[in-house]
mmCIF file of C-alpha atoms in Angstrom:
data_model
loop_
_atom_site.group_PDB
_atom_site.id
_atom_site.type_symbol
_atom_site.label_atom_id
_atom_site.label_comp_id
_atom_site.label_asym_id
_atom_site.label_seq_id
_atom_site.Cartn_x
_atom_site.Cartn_y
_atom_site.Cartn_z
ATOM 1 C CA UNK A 565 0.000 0.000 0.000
ATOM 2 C CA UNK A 566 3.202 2.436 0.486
ATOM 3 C CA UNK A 567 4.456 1.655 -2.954
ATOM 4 C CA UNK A 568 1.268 2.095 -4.312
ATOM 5 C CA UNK A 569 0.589 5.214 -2.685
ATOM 6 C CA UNK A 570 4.471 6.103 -3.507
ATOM 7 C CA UNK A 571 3.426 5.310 -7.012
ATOM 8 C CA UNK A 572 0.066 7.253 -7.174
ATOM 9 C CA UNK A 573 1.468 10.584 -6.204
ATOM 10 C CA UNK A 574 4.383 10.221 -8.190
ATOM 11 C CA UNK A 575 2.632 9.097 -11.661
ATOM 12 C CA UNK A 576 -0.686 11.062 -10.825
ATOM 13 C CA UNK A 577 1.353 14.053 -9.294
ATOM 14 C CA UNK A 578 4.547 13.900 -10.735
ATOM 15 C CA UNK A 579 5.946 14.381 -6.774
ATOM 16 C CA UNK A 580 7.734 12.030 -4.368
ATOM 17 C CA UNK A 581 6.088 11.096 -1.477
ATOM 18 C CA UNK A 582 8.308 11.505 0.916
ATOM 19 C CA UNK A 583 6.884 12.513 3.897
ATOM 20 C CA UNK A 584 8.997 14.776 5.661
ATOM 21 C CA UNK A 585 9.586 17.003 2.454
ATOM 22 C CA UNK A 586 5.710 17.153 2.042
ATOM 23 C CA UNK A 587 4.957 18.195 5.508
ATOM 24 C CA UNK A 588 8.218 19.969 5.955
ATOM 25 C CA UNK A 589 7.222 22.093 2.767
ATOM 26 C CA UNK A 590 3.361 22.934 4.129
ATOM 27 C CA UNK A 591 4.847 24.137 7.778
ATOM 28 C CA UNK A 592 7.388 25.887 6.651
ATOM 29 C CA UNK A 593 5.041 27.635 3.953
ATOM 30 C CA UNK A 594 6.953 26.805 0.701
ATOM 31 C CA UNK A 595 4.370 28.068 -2.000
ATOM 32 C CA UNK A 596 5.573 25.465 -4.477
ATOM 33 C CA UNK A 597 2.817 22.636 -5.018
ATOM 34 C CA UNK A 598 1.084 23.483 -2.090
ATOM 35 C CA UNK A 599 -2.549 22.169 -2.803
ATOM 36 C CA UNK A 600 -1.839 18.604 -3.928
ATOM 37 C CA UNK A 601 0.858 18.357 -0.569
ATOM 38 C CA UNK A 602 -1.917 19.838 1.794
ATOM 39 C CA UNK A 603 -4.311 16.957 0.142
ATOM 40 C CA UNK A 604 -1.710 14.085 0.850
ATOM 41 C CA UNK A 605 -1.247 15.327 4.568
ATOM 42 C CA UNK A 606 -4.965 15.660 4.755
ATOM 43 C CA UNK A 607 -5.688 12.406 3.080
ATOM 44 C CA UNK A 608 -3.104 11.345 5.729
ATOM 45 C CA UNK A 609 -4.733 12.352 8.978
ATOM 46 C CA UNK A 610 -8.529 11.240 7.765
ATOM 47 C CA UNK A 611 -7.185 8.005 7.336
ATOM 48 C CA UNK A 612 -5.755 7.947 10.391
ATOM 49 C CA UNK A 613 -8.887 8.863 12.288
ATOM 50 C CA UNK A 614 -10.830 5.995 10.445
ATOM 51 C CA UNK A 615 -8.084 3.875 11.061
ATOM 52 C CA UNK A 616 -8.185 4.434 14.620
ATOM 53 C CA UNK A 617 -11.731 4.348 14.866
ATOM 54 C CA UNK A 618 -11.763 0.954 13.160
ATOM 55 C CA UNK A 619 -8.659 -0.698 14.578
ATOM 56 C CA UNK A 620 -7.377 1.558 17.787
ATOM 57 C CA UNK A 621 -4.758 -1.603 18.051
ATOM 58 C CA UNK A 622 -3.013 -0.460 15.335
ATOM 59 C CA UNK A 623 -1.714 3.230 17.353
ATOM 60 C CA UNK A 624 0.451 2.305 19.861
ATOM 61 C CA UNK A 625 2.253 4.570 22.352
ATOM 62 C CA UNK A 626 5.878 5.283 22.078
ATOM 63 C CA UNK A 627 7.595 3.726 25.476
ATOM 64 C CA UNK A 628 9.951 6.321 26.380
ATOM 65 C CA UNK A 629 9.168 9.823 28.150
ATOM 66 C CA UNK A 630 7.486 13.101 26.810
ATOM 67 C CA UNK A 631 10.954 14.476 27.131
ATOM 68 C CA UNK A 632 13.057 12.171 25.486
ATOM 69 C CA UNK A 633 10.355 12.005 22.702
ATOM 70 C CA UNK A 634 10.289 16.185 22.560
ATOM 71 C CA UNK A 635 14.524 15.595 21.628
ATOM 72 C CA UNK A 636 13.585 13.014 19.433
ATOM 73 C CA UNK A 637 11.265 15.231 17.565
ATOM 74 C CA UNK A 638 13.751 17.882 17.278
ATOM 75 C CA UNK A 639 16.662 15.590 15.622
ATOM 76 C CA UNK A 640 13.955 14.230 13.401
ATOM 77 C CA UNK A 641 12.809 17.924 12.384
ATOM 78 C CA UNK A 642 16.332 19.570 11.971
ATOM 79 C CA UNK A 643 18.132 15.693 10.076
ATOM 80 C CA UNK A 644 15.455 14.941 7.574
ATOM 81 C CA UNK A 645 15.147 18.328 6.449
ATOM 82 C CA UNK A 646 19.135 18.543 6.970
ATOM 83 C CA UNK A 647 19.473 15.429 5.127
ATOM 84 C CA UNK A 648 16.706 15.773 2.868
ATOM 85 C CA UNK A 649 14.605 12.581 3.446
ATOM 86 C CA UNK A 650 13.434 10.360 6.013
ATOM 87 C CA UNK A 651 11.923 6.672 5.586
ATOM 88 C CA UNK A 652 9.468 6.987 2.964
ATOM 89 C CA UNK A 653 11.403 9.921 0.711
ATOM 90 C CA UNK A 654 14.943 8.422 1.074
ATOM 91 C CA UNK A 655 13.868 5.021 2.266
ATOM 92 C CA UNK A 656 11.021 3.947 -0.372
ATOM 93 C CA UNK A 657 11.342 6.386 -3.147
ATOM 94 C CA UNK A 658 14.926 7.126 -3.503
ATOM 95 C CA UNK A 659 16.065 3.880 -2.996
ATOM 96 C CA UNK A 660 13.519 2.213 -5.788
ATOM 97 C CA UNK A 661 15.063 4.506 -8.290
ATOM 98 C CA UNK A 662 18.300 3.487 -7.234
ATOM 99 C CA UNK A 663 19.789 7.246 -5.993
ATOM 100 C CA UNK A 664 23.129 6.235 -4.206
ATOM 101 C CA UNK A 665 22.499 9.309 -1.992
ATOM 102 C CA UNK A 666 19.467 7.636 -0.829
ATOM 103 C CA UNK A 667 20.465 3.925 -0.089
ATOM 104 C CA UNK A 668 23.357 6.005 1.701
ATOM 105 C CA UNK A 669 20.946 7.836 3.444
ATOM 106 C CA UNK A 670 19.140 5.377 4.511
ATOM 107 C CA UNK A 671 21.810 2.948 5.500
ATOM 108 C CA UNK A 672 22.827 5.820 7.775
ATOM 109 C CA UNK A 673 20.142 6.592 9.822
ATOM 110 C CA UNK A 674 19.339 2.630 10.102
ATOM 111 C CA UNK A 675 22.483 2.248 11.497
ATOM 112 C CA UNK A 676 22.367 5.249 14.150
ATOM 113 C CA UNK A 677 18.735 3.835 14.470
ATOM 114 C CA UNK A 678 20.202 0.974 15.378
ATOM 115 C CA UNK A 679 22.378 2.198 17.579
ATOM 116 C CA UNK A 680 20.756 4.406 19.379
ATOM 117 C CA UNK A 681 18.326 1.803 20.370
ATOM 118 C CA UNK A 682 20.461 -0.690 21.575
ATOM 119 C CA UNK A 683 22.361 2.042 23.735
ATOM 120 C CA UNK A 684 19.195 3.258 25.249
ATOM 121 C CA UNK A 685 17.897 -0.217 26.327
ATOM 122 C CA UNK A 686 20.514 -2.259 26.607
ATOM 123 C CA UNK A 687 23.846 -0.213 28.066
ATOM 124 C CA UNK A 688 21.643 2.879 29.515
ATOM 125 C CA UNK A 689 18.015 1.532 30.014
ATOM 126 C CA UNK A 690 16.645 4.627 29.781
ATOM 127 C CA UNK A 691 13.271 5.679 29.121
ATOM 128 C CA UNK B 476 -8.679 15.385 -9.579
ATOM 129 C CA UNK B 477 -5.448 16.424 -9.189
ATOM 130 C CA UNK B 478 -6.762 17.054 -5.424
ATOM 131 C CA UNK B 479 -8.690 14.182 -5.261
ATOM 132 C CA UNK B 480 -5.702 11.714 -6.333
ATOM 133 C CA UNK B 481 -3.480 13.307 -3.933
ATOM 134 C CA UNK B 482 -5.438 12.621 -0.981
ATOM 135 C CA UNK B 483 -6.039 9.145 -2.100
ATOM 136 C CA UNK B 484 -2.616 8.773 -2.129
ATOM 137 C CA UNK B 485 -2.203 10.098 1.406
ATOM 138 C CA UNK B 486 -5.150 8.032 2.790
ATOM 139 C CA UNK B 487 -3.670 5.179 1.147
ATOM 140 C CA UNK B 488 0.038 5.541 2.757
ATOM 141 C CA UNK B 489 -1.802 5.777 6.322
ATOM 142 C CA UNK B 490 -3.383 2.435 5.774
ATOM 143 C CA UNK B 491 0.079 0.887 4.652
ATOM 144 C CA UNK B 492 1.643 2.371 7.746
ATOM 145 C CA UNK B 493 -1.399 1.548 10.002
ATOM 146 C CA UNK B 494 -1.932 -2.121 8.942
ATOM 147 C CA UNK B 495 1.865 -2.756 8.690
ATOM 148 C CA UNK B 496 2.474 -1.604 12.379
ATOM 149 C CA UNK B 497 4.778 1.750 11.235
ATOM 150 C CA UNK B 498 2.428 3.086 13.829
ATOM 151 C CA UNK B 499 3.295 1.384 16.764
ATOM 152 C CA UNK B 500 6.602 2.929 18.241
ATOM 153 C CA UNK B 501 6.913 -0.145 20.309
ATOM 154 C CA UNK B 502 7.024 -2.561 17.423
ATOM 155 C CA UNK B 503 9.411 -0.578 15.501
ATOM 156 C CA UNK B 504 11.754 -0.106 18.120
ATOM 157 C CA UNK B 505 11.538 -3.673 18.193
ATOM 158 C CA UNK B 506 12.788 -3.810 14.433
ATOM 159 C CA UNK B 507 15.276 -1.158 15.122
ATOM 160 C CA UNK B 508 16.766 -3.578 17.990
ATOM 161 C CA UNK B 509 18.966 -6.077 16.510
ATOM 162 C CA UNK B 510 20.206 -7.517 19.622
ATOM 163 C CA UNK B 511 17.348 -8.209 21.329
ATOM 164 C CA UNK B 512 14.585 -10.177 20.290
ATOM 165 C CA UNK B 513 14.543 -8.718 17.087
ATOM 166 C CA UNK B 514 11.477 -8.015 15.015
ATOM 167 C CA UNK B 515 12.232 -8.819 11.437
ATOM 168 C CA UNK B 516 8.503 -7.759 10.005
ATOM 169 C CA UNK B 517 9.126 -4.051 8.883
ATOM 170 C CA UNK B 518 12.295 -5.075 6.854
ATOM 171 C CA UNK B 519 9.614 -7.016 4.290
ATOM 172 C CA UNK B 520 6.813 -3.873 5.256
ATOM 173 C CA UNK B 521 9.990 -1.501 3.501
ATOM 174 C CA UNK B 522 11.602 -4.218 0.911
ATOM 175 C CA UNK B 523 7.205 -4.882 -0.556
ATOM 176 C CA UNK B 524 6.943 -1.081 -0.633
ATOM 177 C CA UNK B 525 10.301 -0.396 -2.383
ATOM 178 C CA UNK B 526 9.366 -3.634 -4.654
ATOM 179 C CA UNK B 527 6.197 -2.219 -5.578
ATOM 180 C CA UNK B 528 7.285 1.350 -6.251
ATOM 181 C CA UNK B 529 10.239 -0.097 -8.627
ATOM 182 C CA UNK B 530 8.501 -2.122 -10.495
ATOM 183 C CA UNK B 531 5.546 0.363 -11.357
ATOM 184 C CA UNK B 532 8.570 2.748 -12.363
ATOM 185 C CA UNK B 533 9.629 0.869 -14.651
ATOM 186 C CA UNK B 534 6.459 -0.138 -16.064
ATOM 187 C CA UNK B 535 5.283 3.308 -16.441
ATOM 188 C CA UNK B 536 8.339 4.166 -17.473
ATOM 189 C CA UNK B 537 7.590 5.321 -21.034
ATOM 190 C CA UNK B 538 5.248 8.299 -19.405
ATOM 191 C CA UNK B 539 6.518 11.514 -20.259
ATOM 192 C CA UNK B 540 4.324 13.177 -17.861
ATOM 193 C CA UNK B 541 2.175 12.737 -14.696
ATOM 194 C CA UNK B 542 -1.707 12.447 -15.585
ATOM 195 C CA UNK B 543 -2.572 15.618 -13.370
ATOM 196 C CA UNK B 544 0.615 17.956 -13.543
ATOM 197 C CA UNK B 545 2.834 19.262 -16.210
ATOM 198 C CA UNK B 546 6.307 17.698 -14.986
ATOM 199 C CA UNK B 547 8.075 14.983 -12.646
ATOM 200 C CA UNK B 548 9.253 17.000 -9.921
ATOM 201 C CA UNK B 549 12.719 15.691 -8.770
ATOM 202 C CA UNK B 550 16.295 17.137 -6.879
ATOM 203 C CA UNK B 551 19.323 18.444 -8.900
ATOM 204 C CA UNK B 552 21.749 17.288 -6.185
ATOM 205 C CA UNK B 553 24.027 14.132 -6.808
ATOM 206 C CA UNK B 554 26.152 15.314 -3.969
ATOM 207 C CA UNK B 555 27.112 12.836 -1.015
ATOM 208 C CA UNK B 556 28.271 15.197 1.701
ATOM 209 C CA UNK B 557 28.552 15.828 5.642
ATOM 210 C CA UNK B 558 25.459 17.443 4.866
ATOM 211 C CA UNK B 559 23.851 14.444 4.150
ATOM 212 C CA UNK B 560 25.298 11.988 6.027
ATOM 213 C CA UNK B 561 24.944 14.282 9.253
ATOM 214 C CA UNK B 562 20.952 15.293 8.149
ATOM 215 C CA UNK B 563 20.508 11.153 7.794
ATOM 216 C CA UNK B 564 22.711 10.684 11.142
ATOM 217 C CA UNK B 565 20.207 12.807 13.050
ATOM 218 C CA UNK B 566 17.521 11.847 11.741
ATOM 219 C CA UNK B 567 18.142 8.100 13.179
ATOM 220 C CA UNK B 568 19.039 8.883 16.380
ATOM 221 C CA UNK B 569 15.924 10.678 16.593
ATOM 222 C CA UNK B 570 14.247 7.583 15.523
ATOM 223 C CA UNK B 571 16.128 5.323 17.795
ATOM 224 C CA UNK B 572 15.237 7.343 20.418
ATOM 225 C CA UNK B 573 11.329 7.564 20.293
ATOM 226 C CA UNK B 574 10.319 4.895 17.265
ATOM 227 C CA UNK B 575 8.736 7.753 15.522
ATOM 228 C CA UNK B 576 9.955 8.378 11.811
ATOM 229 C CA UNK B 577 7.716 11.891 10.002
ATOM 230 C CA UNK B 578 5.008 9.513 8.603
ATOM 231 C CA UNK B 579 3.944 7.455 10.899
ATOM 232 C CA UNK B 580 3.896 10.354 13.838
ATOM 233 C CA UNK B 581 1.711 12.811 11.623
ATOM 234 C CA UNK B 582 -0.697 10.167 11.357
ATOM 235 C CA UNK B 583 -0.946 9.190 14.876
ATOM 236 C CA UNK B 584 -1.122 12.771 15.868
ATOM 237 C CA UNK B 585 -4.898 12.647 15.023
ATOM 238 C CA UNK B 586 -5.157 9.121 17.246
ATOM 239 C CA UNK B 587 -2.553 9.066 20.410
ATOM 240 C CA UNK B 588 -3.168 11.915 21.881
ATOM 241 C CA UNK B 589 -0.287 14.315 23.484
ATOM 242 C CA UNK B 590 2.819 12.639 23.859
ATOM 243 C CA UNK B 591 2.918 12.453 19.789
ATOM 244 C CA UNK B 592 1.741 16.072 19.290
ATOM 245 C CA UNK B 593 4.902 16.930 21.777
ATOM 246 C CA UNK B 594 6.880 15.149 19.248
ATOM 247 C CA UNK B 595 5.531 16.824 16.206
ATOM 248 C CA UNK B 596 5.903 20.381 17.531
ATOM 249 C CA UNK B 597 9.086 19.329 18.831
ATOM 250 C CA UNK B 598 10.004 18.177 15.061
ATOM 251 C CA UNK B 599 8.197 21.291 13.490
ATOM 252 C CA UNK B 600 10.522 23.470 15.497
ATOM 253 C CA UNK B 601 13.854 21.256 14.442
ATOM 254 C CA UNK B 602 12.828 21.713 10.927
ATOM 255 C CA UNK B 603 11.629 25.631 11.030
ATOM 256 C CA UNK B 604 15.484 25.929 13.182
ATOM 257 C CA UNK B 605 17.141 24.452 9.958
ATOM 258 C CA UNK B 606 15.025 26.667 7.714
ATOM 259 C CA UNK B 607 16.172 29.752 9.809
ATOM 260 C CA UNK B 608 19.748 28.935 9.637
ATOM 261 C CA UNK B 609 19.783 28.131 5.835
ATOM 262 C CA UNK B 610 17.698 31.369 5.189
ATOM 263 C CA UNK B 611 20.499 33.224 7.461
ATOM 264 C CA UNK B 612 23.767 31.584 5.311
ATOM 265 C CA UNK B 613 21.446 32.124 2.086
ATOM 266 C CA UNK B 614 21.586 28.285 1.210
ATOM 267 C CA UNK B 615 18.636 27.620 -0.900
ATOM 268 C CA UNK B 616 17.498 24.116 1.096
ATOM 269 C CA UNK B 617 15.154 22.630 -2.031
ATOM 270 C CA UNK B 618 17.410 22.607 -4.840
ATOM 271 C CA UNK B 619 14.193 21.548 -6.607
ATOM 272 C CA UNK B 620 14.142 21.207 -10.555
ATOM 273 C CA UNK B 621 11.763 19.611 -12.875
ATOM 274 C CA UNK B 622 12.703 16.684 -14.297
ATOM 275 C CA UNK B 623 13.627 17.379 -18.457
ATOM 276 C CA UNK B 624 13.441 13.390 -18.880
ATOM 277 C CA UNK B 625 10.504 11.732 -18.601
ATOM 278 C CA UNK B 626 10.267 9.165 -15.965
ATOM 279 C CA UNK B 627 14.259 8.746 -15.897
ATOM 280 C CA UNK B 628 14.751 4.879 -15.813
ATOM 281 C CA UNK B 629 16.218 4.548 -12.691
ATOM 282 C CA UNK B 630 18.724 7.293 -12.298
ATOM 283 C CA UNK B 631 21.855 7.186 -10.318
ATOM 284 C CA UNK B 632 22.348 9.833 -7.576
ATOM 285 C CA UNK B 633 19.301 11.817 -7.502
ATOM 286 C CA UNK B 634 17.594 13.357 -4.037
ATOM 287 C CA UNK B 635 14.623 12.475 -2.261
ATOM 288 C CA UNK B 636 12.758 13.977 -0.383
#
């Protein structure tokens, strides 16, 4: 259903869907292509709210602390727009077209992911 | 239709996330955590959507345009720099930390309530800071151009997004 969606924007819209360009673009109030990006995000959150309507399972809550999720927030804002991508721009799009600066990206933040994680639970235990 | 298409295509990336369990910070920290007991089931939720997005590509690849705009909108850069590699850096520590990548966390900002609307601020505010400091050095952040090629057959080295 990503790909396809992926697909749809791209062939219908002629725009990646990657998601942190999209939103980044509409909150930061870049003019450029602004209706059919406000429609994705808003096609996003209806979605959602059917979604969690229908099958509340399938939102979960995050495990660790407001504050260590506010930080998180912050990297996220300031390195996808830093690095120009996140999962679905770098991740799913650039990677299926074979960009080496995306399978770079992506191997990247996987790794720090990765990382991160296991420091955080396993050597810290933080929350 | 243009509209119309475009939030079909956002409503349909929700359900993908949604059904695949992209929204559920606890199960992808559980994919992000190699040495524990490691949850393998997002690696084939990110290899079916990368599947499915190549092969349409190159199916449709003889398209010289998209059905409801004039051009494929793509990046200029072919650069592989700090910039990138820090941008990407960040980014995953910010994921490691919370289990939140930008998709999944706008969606659930609509279901779960305020710890994920702390985050999204929070990540509105990272990305308006990078914004300001480009816009200070002059940088132009989008080095957006429209693709001259139709759908280019896979091309080496372009940006996403």
């Amino acid at each position: 259903m990503i790909g396809l969606s992926a697909t749809m924007f791209w062939f219908l819209n002629g725009r990646v869907a990657g998601i942190s360009g999209v939103f980044g673009d509409l909150v930061l109030g870049r003019a450029e292509a602004r209706a059919p990006k406000g429609a994705f995000v808003v096609g996003m959150l209806v979605a959602a709210i059917l979604f969690g309507l229908a099958m509340p399972s399938a939102f979960g809550a995050s495990p660790r602390s407001i504050f260590t999720l506010g930080i998180a927030g912050v990297c996220v804002g300031v390195g996808t727009r830093m690095g120009n991508g996140c999962t679905s721009g770098h991740g799913v799009c650039g990677i299926s077209r074979f960009s080496l600066r995306s399978v770079i990206a992506t191997m990247t933040f996987m790794l720090v992911a990765g990382i991160t994680v296991f420091l955080v639970d396993h050597v810290w235990r933080i929350s | 239709m243009k509209i119309l298409t475009a939030f079909a295509a956002g409503a349909l990336f929700t359900g993908g996330l949604a059904i695949s369990g992209m929204t559920q910070p606890e199960k992808v920290l559980g994919f992000l955590d190699v040495s524990g007991s490691w949850d393998a089931s997002l690696m084939f939720v990110m290899v079916g959507a990368i599947g499915v997005h190549f092969t349409a590509r190159r199916l449709l690849s003889s398209m010289k345009k998209p059905v409801f705009a004039h051009a494929f909108h793509t990046f200029a850069s072919t650069k592989i720099d700090a910039r990138l590699i820090g941008g990407a850096a960040l980014f995953g520590l910010g994921w490691g930390l919370s289990g939140y990548c930008p998709g999944p966390v706008i969606a659930s900002s609509v279901v779960s309530g305020r710890p994920v609307l702390v985050f999204v601020a929070a990540m509105v505010l990272g990305m308006a800071a990078w914004e300001i400091i480009q816009r200070l050095r002059s940088v132009d952040t989008n080095e957006e151009i429209i693709a001259d090629v139709a759908v280019p057959a896979p091309r080496v080295g372009t940006d996403a997004s």
